[in-house]
XYZ file of C-alpha atoms in Angstrom:
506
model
C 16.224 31.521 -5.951
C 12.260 31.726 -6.388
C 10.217 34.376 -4.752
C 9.551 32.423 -1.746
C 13.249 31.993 -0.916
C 13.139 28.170 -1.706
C 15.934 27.199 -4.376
C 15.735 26.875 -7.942
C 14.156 23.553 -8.942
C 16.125 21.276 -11.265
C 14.533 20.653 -14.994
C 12.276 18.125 -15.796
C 13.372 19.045 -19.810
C 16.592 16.992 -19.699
C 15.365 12.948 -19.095
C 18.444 11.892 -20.363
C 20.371 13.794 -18.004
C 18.059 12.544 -14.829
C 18.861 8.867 -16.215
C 22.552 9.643 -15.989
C 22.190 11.028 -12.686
C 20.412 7.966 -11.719
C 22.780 5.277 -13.070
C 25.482 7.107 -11.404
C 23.516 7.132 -7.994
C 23.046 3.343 -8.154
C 26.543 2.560 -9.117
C 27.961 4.079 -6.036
C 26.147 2.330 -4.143
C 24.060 5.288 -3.096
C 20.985 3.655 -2.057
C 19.203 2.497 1.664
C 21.560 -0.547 2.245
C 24.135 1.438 0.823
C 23.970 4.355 3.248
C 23.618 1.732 5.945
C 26.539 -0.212 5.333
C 28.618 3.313 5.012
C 27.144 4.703 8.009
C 26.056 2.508 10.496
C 22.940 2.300 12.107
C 23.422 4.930 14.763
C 24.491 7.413 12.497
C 21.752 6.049 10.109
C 18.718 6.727 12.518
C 20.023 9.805 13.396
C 19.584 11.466 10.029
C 15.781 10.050 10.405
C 16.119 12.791 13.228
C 17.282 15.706 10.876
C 20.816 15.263 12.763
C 23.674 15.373 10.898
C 26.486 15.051 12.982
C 27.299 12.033 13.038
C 26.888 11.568 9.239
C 29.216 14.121 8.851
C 31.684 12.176 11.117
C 31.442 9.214 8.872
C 31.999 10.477 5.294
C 35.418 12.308 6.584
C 36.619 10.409 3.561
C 36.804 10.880 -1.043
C 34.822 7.400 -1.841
C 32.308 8.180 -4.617
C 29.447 7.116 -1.882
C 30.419 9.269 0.760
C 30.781 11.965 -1.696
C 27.093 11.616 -2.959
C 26.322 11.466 1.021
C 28.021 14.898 1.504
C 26.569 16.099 -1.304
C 22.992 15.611 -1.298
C 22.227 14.399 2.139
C 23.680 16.550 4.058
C 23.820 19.508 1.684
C 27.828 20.187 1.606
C 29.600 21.903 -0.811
C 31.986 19.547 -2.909
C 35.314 20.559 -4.963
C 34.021 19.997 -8.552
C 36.827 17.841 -9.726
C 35.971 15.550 -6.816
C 31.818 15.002 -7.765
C 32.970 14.803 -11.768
C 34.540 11.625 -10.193
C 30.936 10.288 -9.567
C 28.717 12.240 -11.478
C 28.165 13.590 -14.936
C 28.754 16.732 -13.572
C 28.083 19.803 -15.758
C 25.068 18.186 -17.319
C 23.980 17.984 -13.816
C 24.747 21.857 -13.362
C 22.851 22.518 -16.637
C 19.962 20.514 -15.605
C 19.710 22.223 -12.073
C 20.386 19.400 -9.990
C 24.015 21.014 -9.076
C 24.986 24.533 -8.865
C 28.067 25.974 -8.448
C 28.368 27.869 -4.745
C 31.611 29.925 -5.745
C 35.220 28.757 -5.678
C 35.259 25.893 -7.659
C 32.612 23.849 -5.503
C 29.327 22.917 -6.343
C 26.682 21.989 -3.958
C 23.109 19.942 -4.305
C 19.884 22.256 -5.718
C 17.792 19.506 -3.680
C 17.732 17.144 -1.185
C 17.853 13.610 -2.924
C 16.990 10.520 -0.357
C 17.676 6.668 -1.047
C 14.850 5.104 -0.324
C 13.695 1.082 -0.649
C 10.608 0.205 -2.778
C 8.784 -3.153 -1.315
C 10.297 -5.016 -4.007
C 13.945 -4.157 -3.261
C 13.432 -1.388 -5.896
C 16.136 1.136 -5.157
C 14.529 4.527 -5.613
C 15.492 8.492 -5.146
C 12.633 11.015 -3.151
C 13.567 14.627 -3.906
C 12.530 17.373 -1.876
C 13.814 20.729 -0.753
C 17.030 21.252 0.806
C 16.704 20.222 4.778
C 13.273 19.401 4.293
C 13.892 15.263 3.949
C 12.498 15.108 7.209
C 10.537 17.015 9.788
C 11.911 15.561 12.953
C 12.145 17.185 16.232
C 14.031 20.235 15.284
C 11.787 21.372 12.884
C 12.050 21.836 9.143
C 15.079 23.315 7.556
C 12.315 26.083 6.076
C 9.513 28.040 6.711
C 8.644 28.878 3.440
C 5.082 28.458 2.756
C 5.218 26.321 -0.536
C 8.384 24.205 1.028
C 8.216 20.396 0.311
C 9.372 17.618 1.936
C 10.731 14.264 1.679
C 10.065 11.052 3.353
C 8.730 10.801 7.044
C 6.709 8.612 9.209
C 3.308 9.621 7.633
C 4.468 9.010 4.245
C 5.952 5.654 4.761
C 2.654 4.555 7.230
C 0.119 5.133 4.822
C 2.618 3.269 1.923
C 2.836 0.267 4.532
C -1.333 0.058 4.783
C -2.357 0.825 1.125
C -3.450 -2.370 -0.398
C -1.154 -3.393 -2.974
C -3.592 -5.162 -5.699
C -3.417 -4.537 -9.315
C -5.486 -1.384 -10.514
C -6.600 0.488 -13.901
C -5.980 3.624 -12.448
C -4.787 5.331 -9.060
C -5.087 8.868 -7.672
C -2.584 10.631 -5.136
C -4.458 13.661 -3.550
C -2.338 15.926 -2.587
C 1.242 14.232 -3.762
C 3.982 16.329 -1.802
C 7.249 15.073 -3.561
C 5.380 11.907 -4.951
C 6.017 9.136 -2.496
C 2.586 7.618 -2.484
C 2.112 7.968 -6.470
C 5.969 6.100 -7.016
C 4.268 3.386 -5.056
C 1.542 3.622 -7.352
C 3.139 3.259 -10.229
C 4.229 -0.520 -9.359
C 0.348 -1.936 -9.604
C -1.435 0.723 -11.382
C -1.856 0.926 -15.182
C -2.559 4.910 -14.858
C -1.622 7.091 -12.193
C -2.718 10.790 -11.378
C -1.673 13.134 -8.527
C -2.857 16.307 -7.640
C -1.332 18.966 -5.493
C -2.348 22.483 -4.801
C 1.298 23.760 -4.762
C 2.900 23.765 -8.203
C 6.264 23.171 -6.531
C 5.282 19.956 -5.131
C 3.746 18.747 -8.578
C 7.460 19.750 -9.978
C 9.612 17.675 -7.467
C 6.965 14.526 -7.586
C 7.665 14.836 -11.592
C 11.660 15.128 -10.622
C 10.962 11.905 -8.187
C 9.716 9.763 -10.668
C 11.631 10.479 -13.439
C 14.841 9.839 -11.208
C 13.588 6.425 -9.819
C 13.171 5.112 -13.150
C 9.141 5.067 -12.659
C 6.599 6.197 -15.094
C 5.531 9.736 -15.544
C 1.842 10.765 -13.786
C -0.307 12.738 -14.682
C -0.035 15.839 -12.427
C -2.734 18.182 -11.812
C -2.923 21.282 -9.998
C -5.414 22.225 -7.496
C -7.323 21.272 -3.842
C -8.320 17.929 -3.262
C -10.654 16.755 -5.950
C -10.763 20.062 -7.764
C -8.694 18.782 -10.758
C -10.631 15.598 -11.632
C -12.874 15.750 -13.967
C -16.625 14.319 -12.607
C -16.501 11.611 -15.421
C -12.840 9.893 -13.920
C -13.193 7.485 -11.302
C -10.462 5.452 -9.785
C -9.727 1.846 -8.442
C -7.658 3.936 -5.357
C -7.417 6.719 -3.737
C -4.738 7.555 -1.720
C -3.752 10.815 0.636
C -1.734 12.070 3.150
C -3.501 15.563 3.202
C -2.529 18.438 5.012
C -4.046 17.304 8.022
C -3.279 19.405 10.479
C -5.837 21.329 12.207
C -4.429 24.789 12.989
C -5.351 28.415 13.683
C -4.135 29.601 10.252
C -2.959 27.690 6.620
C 0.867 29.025 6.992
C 2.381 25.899 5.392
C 1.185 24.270 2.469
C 2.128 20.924 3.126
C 0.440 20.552 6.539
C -2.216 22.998 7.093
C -4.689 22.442 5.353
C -6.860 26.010 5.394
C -9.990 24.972 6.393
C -11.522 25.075 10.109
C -10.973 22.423 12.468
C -11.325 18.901 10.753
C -13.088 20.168 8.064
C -10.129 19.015 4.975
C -10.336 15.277 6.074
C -14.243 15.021 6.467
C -14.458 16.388 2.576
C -11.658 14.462 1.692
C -13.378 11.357 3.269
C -17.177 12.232 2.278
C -16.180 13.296 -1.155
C -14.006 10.180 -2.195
C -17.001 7.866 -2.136
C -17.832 9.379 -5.654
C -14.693 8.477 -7.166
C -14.428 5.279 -6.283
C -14.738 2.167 -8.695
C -16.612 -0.510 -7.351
C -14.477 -2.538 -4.887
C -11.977 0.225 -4.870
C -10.418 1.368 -1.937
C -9.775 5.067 -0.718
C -7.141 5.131 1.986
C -6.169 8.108 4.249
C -4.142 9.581 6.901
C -6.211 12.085 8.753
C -6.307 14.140 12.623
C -9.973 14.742 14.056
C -10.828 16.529 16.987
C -12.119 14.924 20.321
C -14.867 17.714 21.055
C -16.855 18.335 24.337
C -19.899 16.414 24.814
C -19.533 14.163 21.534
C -18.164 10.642 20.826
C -15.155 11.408 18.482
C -16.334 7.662 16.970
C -19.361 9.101 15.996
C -18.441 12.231 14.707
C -15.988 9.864 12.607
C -18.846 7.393 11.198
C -20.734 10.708 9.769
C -17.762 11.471 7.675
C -18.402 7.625 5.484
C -19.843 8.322 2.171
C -22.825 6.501 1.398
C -21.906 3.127 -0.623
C -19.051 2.661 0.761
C -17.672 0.168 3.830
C -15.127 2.018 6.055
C -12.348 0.829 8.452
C -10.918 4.012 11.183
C -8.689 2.903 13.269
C -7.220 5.851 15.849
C -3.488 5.623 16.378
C -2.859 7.697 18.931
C -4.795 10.859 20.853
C -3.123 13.502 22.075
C -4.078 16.589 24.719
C -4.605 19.814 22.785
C -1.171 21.677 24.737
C 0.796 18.354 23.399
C -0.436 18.944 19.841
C -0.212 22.766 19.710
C 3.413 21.859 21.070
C 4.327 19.194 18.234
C 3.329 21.123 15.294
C 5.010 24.377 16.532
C 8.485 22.579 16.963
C 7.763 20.725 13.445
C 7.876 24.434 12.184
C 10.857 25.451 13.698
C 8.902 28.147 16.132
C 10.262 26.959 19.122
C 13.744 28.264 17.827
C 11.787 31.767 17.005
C 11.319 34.893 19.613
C 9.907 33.146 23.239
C 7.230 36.382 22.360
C 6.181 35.188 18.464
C 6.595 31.579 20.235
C 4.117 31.916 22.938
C 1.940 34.242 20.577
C 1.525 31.271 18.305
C 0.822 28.532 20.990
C -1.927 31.060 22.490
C -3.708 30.857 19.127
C -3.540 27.523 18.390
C -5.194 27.459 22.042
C -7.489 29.918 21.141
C -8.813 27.930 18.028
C -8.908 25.091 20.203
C -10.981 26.580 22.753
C -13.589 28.248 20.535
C -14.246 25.107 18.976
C -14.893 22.794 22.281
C -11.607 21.318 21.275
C -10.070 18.684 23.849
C -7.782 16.638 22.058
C -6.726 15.329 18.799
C -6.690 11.688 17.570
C -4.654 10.835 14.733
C -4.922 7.539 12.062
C -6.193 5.563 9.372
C -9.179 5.450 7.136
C -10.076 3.577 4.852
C -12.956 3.062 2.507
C -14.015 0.333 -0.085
C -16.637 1.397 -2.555
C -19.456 -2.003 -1.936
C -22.790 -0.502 -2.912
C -24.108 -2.577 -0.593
C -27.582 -2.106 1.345
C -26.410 -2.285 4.396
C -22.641 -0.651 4.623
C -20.075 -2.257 7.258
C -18.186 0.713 9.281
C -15.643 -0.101 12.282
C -14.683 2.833 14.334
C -12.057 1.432 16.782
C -8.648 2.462 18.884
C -5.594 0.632 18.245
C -2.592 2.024 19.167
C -0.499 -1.161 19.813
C 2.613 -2.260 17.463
C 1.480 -3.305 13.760
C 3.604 -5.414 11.532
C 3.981 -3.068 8.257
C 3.591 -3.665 5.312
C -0.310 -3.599 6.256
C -1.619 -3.410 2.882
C -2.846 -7.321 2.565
C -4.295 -7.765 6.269
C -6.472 -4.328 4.866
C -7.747 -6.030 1.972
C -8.327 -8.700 3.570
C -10.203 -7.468 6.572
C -12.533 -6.022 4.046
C -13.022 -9.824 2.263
C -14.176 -10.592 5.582
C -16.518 -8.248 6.191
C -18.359 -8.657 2.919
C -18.427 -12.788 3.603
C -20.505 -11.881 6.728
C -22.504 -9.258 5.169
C -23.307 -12.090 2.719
C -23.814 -15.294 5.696
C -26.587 -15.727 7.900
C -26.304 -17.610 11.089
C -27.009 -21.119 9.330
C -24.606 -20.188 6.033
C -21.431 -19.314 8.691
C -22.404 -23.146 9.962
C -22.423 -24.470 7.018
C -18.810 -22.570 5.618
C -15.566 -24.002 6.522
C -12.576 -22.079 7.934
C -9.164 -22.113 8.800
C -7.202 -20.355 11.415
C -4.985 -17.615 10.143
C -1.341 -18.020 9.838
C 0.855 -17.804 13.264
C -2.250 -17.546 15.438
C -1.180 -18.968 18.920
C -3.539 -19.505 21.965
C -2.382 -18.647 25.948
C -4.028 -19.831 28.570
C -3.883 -17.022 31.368
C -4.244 -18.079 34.851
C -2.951 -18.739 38.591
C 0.299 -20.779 38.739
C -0.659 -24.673 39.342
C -4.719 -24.014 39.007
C -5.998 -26.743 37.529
C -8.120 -25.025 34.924
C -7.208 -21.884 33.637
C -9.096 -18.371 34.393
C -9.402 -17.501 30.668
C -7.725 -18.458 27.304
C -6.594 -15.703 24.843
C -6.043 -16.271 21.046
C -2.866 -13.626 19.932
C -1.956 -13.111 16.231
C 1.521 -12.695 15.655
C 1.257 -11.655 12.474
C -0.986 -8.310 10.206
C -2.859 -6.213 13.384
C -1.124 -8.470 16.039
C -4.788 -8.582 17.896
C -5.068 -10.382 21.141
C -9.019 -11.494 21.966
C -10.362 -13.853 24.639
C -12.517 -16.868 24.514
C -14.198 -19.619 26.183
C -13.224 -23.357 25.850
C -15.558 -24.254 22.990
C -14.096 -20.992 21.347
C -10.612 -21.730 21.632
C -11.304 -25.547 20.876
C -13.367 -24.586 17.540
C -10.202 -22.372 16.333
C -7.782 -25.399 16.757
C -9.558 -27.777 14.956
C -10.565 -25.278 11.774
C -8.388 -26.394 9.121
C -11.092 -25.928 6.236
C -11.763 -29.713 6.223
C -15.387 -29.910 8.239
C -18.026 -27.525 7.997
C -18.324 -25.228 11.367
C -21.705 -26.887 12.419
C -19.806 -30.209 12.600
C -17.315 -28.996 14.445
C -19.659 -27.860 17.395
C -21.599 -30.690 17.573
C -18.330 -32.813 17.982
C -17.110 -30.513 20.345
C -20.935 -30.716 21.743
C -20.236 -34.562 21.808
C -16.989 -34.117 23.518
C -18.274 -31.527 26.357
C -21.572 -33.182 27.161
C -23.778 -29.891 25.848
C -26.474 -30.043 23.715
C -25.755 -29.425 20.291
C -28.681 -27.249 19.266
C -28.268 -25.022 22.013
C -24.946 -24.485 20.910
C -25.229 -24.370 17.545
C -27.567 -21.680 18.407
C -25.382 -19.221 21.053
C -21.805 -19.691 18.915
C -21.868 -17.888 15.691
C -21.404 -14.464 17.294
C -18.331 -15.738 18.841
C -17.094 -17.147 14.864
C -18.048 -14.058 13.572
C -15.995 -11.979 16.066
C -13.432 -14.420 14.968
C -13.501 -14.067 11.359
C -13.977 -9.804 11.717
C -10.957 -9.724 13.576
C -8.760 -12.353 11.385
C -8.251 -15.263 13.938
C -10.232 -17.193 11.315
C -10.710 -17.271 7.495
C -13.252 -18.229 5.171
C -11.426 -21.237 3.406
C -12.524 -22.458 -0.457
């Protein structure tokens, strides 16, 4: 055991060993469809909720999958003879990823997840025994330097990073190494930093078992470790984002006051930043008294650079103080340490004009331009993931408008986006309806409403006539003179093209 009462980490000295371990993983099947298939989707989902039970249920039986399952999912001890059926056993207990529990069992030094890359890549995330997930129970640990697996943050800001090829990539703050294995696919060169050195360990122990290439791992906060020279085509982070009264876990608090980790993350990223490189974030910022939270977010964007927030979801300060207590296990503490610890987080709250939390996305693309292009907005209706393309290519937009006056965006040609589809909203049997409201099903899933010659320009853009011939047909067509609505319709096709109901076609 280390000092802080976390287990023993497996070595990173034995790759043959790891590759062993992860050829005998894949053969048995021990990957996400394969734990489907074995478990079913009920029992499945529920291990998304740090329940066990009925995993447990399932694996009652000796196949070499449900022995893996036992083993390092749900952290059972395993007669030896039975694992040396599956694995390469003793070099596994020399290289720390077994260890024998007495008896003649062994049991798992760390949890060891299945998990799907985006190209049907069948990959491993390691992390500290009952610390896969957070879930409503809490962690399996308290311990300050514990690490965890794969949860909803992790696999959100994965599904919205933009996936384009790049020279190098940096992971701030890497936990156990999800966002730099996704790295790894598009980027030449990839370097994470954490400021736990048992994080940096298990991200190693991650990527070596997936079969990915090693990073370069760095220890320290936030930029800290990078040199003022290195600069990067992306930046990604899910930081310890959690504004609380005091840093008592490393992975979520983040030890500075209030918001203060995500603005520096934000405002110092800008620096490192290639030209046309993207910084993308997960991030919480406070809702204060007598300030516009969208404001207070637009003074974080670092000069140079064009920025996209979009708030996910707010939540009252009791609801948040709540949530983060139960994701550390309090709730099952003392009701005395419990309410002791909610009365703080208050406390902090209170002192700092605190009245509720908004959680999301940012994310930055390094433009140099003049005249920087930041939308602040709230969206906190469904998303089709992986979000990574409609991203980059919300930012293509917003530099082709940047770069088109009024009588350019006439003279351009568009198209409407892919499984855009138009409703026409309205009493039943009116003759004309009250309003008619484009709906992508498809990237941000955004709904907007327009006006006849609106909706009729959209239909007809299929990149073959310019926009300016378009209006004057549908000027033609609608008895309205063409000037004057040449002249009062290219805010309407710019909202159009900002929000992807439209795109600039070759």
């Amino acid at each position: 055991m280390s000092n802080s009462g976390l287990a023993t980490l497996p070595t990173t000295d034995h790759p043959d060993v790891t590759a062993r371990l992860r050829d005998a993983l894949r053969a048995a099947s021990f990957t996400a469809d394969g734990l489907l298939e074995l478990l079913g989707a009920p029992a499945y989902a529920a291990l998304a909720r740090s329940e066990t039970v009925p995993a447990l249920r399932a694996t009652r039986g000796d196949t070499p999958l449900e022995t893996l399952v036992r083993l390092f999912l749900l952290q059972q001890p395993v007669p030896h003879a039975r694992v040396a059926g599956v694995l390469p056993v003793d070099a596994c207990l020399e290289a720390g990823w077994l260890v024998p529990t007495g008896g003649d069992e062994v049991a798992a030094a760390v949890d060891v997840r299945p998990y799907g890359g985006p190209d049907g890549e069948d990959w491993f995330i390691v992390s500290d025994l009952g610390c896969a997930v957070g879930g409503a129970g809490g962690i399996g640990s308290r311990a300050e330097e514990v690490v965890l697996g794969v949860g909803g943050a992790s696999t959100t800001l994965a599904g919205i990073t933009v996936r384009t090829p790049a020279g190098a990539a940096l992971d701030v703050g890497t936990g156990s190494g999800i966002q730099a294995l996704h790295a790894a696919r598009h980027a030449t060169r990839v370097t994470a930093t954490d400021v736990n050195p048992r994080a940096l360990h298990i991200a190693a122990l991650t990527l070596a078992l997936s079969g990915a290439p090693a990073a370069d791992l760095r220890q320290g906060s936030l930029f800290e470790p990078i040199r003022d020279d290195e600069t990067y085509d992306l930046i990604v982070s899910n930081p310890p984002f959690v504004i609380s009264p005091a840093a008592r876990l490393t992975y979520r608090d983040g030890g500075m006051g209030g918001d203060d980790l995500c603005r520096t993350l934000v405002q110092q990223a800008g620096a490192r930043l290639n030209r046309g490189g993207f910084a993308q974030f997960l991030a919480n910022w406070q809702h204060v008294e007598g300030e516009d939270w969208q404001d207070r977010l637009r003074s974080w964007v670092p000069g140079g650079c064009d920025a996209w927030i979009v708030q996910r979801e707010v939540q009252d300060v009791t609801q948040y103080a709540e949530l983060w207590l139960r994701d550390a296990g309090d709730h099952r503490g003392g009701t005395a340490e419990y309410q002791a610890r909610y009365d703080a987080w208050l406390d902090e709250f209170e002192a700092r004009k605190v009245q509720a939390v908004g959680f999301g996305w940012i994310t930055l693309r390094r433009t140099d331009a003049a005249e920087p292009s930041i939308t602040v907005e709230e969206w906190p209706h469904p998303v089709e993931q992986p979000l990574g393309e409609a991203v980059r290519a919300h930012f293509e937009r917003v530099a082709y408008l940047r770069e088109h006056d009024d009588a350019a965006l006439l003279a351009g040609h568009f198209r409407l986006a892919a499984e855009v589809v138009q409703e026409q909203v309205g009493l039943p049997g009116a003759e004309d309806p009250e309003h008619v409201v484009l709906r992508q099903n498809r990237g941000m899933r955004r709904a907007t409403r327009v006006d006849t010659v609106g909706a009729g320009f959209a239909g007809v853009c299929d990149g073959t006539l310019s926009a300016g011939r378009i209006l004057d047909a549908i000027a033609q067509l609608v008895g309205e003179d063409p000037v004057l609505l040449r002249d009062r319709t290219p805010a309407q096709i710019r909202l159009l093209v900002e929000q992807g109901f439209l795109e600039p076609a070759p």
